[in-house]
One Martini backbone bead per residue (centre of mass of N, CA, C, O) as a GRO file, in nm:
protein
  135
    1MET     BB    1  11.052   7.907   8.134
    2MET     BB    2  11.037   8.226   8.106
    3GLU     BB    3  11.194   8.503   8.059
    4LYS     BB    4  11.249   8.779   8.212
    5ILE     BB    5  11.085   9.091   8.164
    6ASP     BB    6  11.214   9.411   8.063
    7LEU     BB    7  11.113   9.755   8.019
    8ARG     BB    8  11.182  10.025   7.848
    9THR     BB    9  11.133  10.373   7.939
   10ASN     BB   10  11.028  10.668   8.014
   11PRO     BB   11  11.135  10.842   8.286
   12ASN     BB   12  10.879  11.020   8.330
   13LEU     BB   13  10.678  10.778   8.335
   14ILE     BB   14  10.803  10.634   8.578
   15ILE     BB   15  10.734  10.855   8.779
   16VAL     BB   16  10.429  10.844   8.741
   17LEU     BB   17  10.396  10.551   8.817
   18GLY     BB   18  10.515  10.566   9.104
   19GLU     BB   19  10.313  10.775   9.213
   20TYR     BB   20  10.063  10.606   9.163
   21ILE     BB   21  10.135  10.362   9.334
   22ARG     BB   22  10.177  10.513   9.600
   23SER     BB   23   9.895  10.642   9.622
   24LYS     BB   24   9.738  10.370   9.625
   25ARG     BB   25   9.878  10.243   9.868
   26VAL     BB   26   9.808  10.466  10.074
   27GLU     BB   27   9.500  10.467  10.027
   28LYS     BB   28   9.497  10.149  10.133
   29GLY     BB   29   9.705  10.117  10.382
   30ILE     BB   30   9.988  10.025  10.262
   31GLY     BB   31  10.285   9.932  10.335
   32LEU     BB   32  10.590   9.902  10.206
   33ARG     BB   33  10.671   9.629  10.335
   34GLU     BB   34  10.410   9.477  10.277
   35MET     BB   35  10.418   9.508   9.971
   36ALA     BB   36  10.696   9.384   9.920
   37GLU     BB   37  10.632   9.109  10.040
   38HIS     BB   38  10.397   9.039   9.846
   39LEU     BB   39  10.606   9.078   9.585
   40SER     BB   40  10.897   8.969   9.646
   41ILE     BB   41  11.049   9.235   9.746
   42SER     BB   42  11.220   9.495   9.828
   43PRO     BB   43  11.176   9.794   9.976
   44ALA     BB   44  11.389   9.941   9.803
   45TYR     BB   45  11.274   9.867   9.529
   46LEU     BB   46  10.996   9.996   9.571
   47SER     BB   47  11.097  10.277   9.633
   48ASN     BB   48  11.239  10.315   9.357
   49LEU     BB   49  10.987  10.277   9.188
   50GLU     BB   50  10.816  10.511   9.323
   51SER     BB   51  11.064  10.727   9.246
   52GLY     BB   52  11.180  10.658   8.947
   53LYS     BB   53  11.478  10.479   8.959
   54HIS     BB   54  11.369  10.284   8.726
   55PRO     BB   55  11.428  10.209   8.382
   56MET     BB   56  11.282   9.938   8.453
   57VAL     BB   57  10.997   9.719   8.371
   58ASN     BB   58  10.798   9.465   8.508
   59PRO     BB   59  10.503   9.332   8.404
   60LEU     BB   60  10.457   9.122   8.629
   61LEU     BB   61  10.480   9.323   8.861
   62LEU     BB   62  10.245   9.502   8.772
   63LYS     BB   63  10.035   9.281   8.803
   64LYS     BB   64  10.074   9.240   9.109
   65ILE     BB   65  10.016   9.529   9.191
   66SER     BB   66   9.728   9.546   9.076
   67ARG     BB   67   9.609   9.327   9.257
   68LYS     BB   68   9.674   9.454   9.537
   69LEU     BB   69   9.528   9.744   9.443
   70ASN     BB   70   9.282   9.705   9.256
   71ILE     BB   71   9.389   9.741   8.949
   72ASP     BB   72   9.444   9.799   8.625
   73HIS     BB   73   9.714   9.692   8.447
   74LEU     BB   74   9.668   9.858   8.183
   75LYS     BB   75   9.703  10.132   8.317
   76LEU     BB   76  10.000  10.098   8.385
   77PHE     BB   77  10.095  10.059   8.094
   78LYS     BB   78   9.985  10.335   7.986
   79ILE     BB   79  10.148  10.526   8.164
   80ILE     BB   80  10.426  10.408   8.012
   81GLY     BB   81  10.326  10.393   7.685
   82TYR     BB   82  10.150  10.168   7.605
   83THR     BB   83   9.987  10.018   7.374
   84ASP     BB   84   9.744   9.810   7.283
   85LYS     BB   85   9.937   9.623   7.132
   86ASP     BB   86  10.142   9.591   7.357
   87THR     BB   87   9.937   9.480   7.571
   88GLU     BB   88   9.865   9.222   7.420
   89GLU     BB   89  10.149   9.100   7.425
   90LEU     BB   90  10.186   9.116   7.731
   91LYS     BB   91   9.945   8.946   7.811
   92LYS     BB   92  10.053   8.684   7.689
   93GLU     BB   93  10.319   8.671   7.851
   94ILE     BB   94  10.197   8.683   8.135
   95THR     BB   95  10.010   8.443   8.114
   96SER     BB   96  10.234   8.241   8.063
   97GLU     BB   97  10.384   8.293   8.332
   98LEU     BB   98  10.146   8.223   8.518
   99LEU     BB   99  10.114   7.931   8.422
  100ASP     BB  100  10.403   7.844   8.513
  101GLU     BB  101  10.329   7.899   8.833
  102ILE     BB  102  10.151   7.664   8.837
  103ASP     BB  103  10.146   7.374   9.021
  104ASP     BB  104   9.901   7.260   8.876
  105VAL     BB  105   9.910   7.103   8.582
  106GLU     BB  106   9.609   7.067   8.507
  107ILE     BB  107   9.522   7.361   8.539
  108GLY     BB  108   9.719   7.475   8.333
  109LYS     BB  109   9.600   7.320   8.091
  110ILE     BB  110   9.316   7.432   8.109
  111LEU     BB  111   9.392   7.732   8.079
  112GLY     BB  112   9.526   7.699   7.806
  113ARG     BB  113   9.268   7.609   7.659
  114LEU     BB  114   9.094   7.856   7.725
  115MET     BB  115   9.277   8.063   7.567
  116GLU     BB  116   9.199   7.917   7.276
  117MET     BB  117   8.916   8.008   7.290
  118SER     BB  118   8.632   8.117   7.209
  119GLN     BB  119   8.375   8.304   7.314
  120ASP     BB  120   8.160   8.081   7.277
  121GLU     BB  121   8.312   7.859   7.430
  122LEU     BB  122   8.337   8.012   7.698
  123GLU     BB  123   8.034   8.034   7.750
  124LEU     BB  124   7.984   7.728   7.774
  125VAL     BB  125   8.173   7.680   8.011
  126LYS     BB  126   8.035   7.872   8.205
  127GLN     BB  127   7.761   7.730   8.202
  128TYR     BB  128   7.864   7.458   8.306
  129ILE     BB  129   7.978   7.555   8.574
  130GLU     BB  130   7.711   7.665   8.680
  131PHE     BB  131   7.559   7.395   8.665
  132ILE     BB  132   7.754   7.220   8.855
  133SER     BB  133   7.735   7.422   9.104
  134LYS     BB  134   7.417   7.360   9.169
  135LYS     BB  135   7.437   7.054   9.284
   0.00000   0.00000   0.00000
């Protein structure tokens, strides 16, 4: 399993990120405790993140937050100043960490193979899945 990565970023951008996350959470009617429980972190940690008191941000946590709030994780990365190049590298690292978390070894292997395929190959796989799903 990969080592957990935390990235340092501009403190002012961390505050903006925290306010954005809090506003989206409140907009969706999700309580602080409920959100923290879903993310497997303490409510205090989430509160500190939302108030910009954490100088480090874990990209995998941002990915989980984005899924719960139904927002694009790349938007969260861009809020804290990551460039498109940075986000491509982060996407690879996060995807690798997510694959490591999959309990079913065979599904993890299949997803790993899918990640290595070209766009044309992925389109063929998609068509095949649609074909066998209709049976």
